[in-house]
CSV table of C-alpha atoms in Angstrom, one decimal:
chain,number,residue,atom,x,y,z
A,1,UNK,CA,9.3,-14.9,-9.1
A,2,UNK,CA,8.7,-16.7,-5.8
A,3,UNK,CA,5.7,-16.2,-3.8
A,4,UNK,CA,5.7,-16.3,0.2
A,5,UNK,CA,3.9,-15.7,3.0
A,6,UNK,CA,5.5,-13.6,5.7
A,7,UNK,CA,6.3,-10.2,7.1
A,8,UNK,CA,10.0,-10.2,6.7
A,9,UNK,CA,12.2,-11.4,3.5
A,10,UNK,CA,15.8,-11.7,2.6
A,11,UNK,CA,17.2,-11.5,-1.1
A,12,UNK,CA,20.0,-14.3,-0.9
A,13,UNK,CA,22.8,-13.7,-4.0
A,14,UNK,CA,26.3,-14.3,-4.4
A,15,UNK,CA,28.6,-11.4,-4.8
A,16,UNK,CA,31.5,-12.0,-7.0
A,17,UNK,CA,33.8,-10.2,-9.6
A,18,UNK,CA,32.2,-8.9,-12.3
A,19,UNK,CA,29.2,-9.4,-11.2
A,20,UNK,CA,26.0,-7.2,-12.1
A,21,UNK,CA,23.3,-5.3,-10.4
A,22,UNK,CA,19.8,-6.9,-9.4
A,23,UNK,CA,16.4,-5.0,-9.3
A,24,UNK,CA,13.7,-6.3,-6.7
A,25,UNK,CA,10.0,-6.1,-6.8
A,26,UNK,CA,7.6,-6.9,-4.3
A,27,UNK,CA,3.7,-7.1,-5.0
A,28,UNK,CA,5.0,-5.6,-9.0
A,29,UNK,CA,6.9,-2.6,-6.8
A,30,UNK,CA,10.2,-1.7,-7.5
A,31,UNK,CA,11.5,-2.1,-3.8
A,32,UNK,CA,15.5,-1.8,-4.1
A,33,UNK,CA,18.5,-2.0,-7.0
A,34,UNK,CA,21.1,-4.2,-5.1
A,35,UNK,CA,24.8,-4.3,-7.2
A,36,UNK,CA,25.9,-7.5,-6.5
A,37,UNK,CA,29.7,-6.8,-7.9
A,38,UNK,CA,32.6,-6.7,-5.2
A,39,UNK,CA,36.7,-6.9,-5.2
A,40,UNK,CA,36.7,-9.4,-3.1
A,41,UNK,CA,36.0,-13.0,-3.1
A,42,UNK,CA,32.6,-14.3,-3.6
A,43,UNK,CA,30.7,-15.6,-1.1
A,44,UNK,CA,26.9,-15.8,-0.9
A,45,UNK,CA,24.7,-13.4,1.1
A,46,UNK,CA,21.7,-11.6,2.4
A,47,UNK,CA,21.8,-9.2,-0.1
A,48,UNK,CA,18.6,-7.0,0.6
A,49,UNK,CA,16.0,-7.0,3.5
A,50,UNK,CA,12.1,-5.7,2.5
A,51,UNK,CA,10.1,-5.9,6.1
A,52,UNK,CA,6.4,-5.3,6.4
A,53,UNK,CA,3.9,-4.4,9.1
A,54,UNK,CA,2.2,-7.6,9.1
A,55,UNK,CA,2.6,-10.8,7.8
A,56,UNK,CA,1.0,-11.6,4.4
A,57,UNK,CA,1.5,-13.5,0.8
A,58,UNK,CA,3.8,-11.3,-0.8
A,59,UNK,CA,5.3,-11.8,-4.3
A,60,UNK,CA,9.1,-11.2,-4.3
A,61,UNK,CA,10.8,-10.9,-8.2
A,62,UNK,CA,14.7,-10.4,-8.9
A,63,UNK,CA,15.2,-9.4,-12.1
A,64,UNK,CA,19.1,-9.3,-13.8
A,65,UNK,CA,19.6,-6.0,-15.1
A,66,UNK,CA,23.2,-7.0,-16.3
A,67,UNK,CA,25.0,-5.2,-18.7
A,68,UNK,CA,28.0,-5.9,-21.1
A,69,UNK,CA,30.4,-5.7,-18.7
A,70,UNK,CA,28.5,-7.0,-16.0
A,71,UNK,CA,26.1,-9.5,-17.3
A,72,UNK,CA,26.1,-11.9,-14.7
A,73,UNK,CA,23.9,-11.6,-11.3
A,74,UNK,CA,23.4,-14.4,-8.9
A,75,UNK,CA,20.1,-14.9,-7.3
A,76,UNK,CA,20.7,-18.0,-4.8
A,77,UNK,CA,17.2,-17.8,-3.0
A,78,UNK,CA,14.9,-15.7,-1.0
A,79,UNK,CA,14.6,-16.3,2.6
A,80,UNK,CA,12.0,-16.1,5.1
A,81,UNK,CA,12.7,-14.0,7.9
A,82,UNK,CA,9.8,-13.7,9.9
């Protein structure tokens, strides 16, 4: 859970093999499910975008909703667009 003030943020998470899916919540809403996994090689990235009207303190949570498969998810940080 990271809380930021701001009117633009972006979900930063590596993508990888095998990797899982990631649920983000904003303010305790349930915002976006991102799945992080990919056939290519991993390489970190801007993995979902949640823009408001105005700027404000806004409480951004990624939660791993990995499975037995897929357990893995990488959350690398959460950046401040705006």
């Amino acid at each position: 859970m990271t809380r930021a003030y701001g009117r633009s943020f972006g979900v930063l998470a590596t993508s990888a093999l095998g990797r899982g899916k990631v649920s983000v919540h904003v303010d305790g809403r349930l915002k976006g499910i991102v799945d992080l996994g990919t056939r290519g090689p991993s390489s970190s990235r801007i993995a979902y975008v949640v823009t408001f009207p105005k700027a404000a303190w806004h409480t951004v949570t990624v939660t791993n909703l990995g499975t037995r498969n897929r357990p893995t998810a990488g959350y690398d940080g959460l950046a401040i667009l705006r």
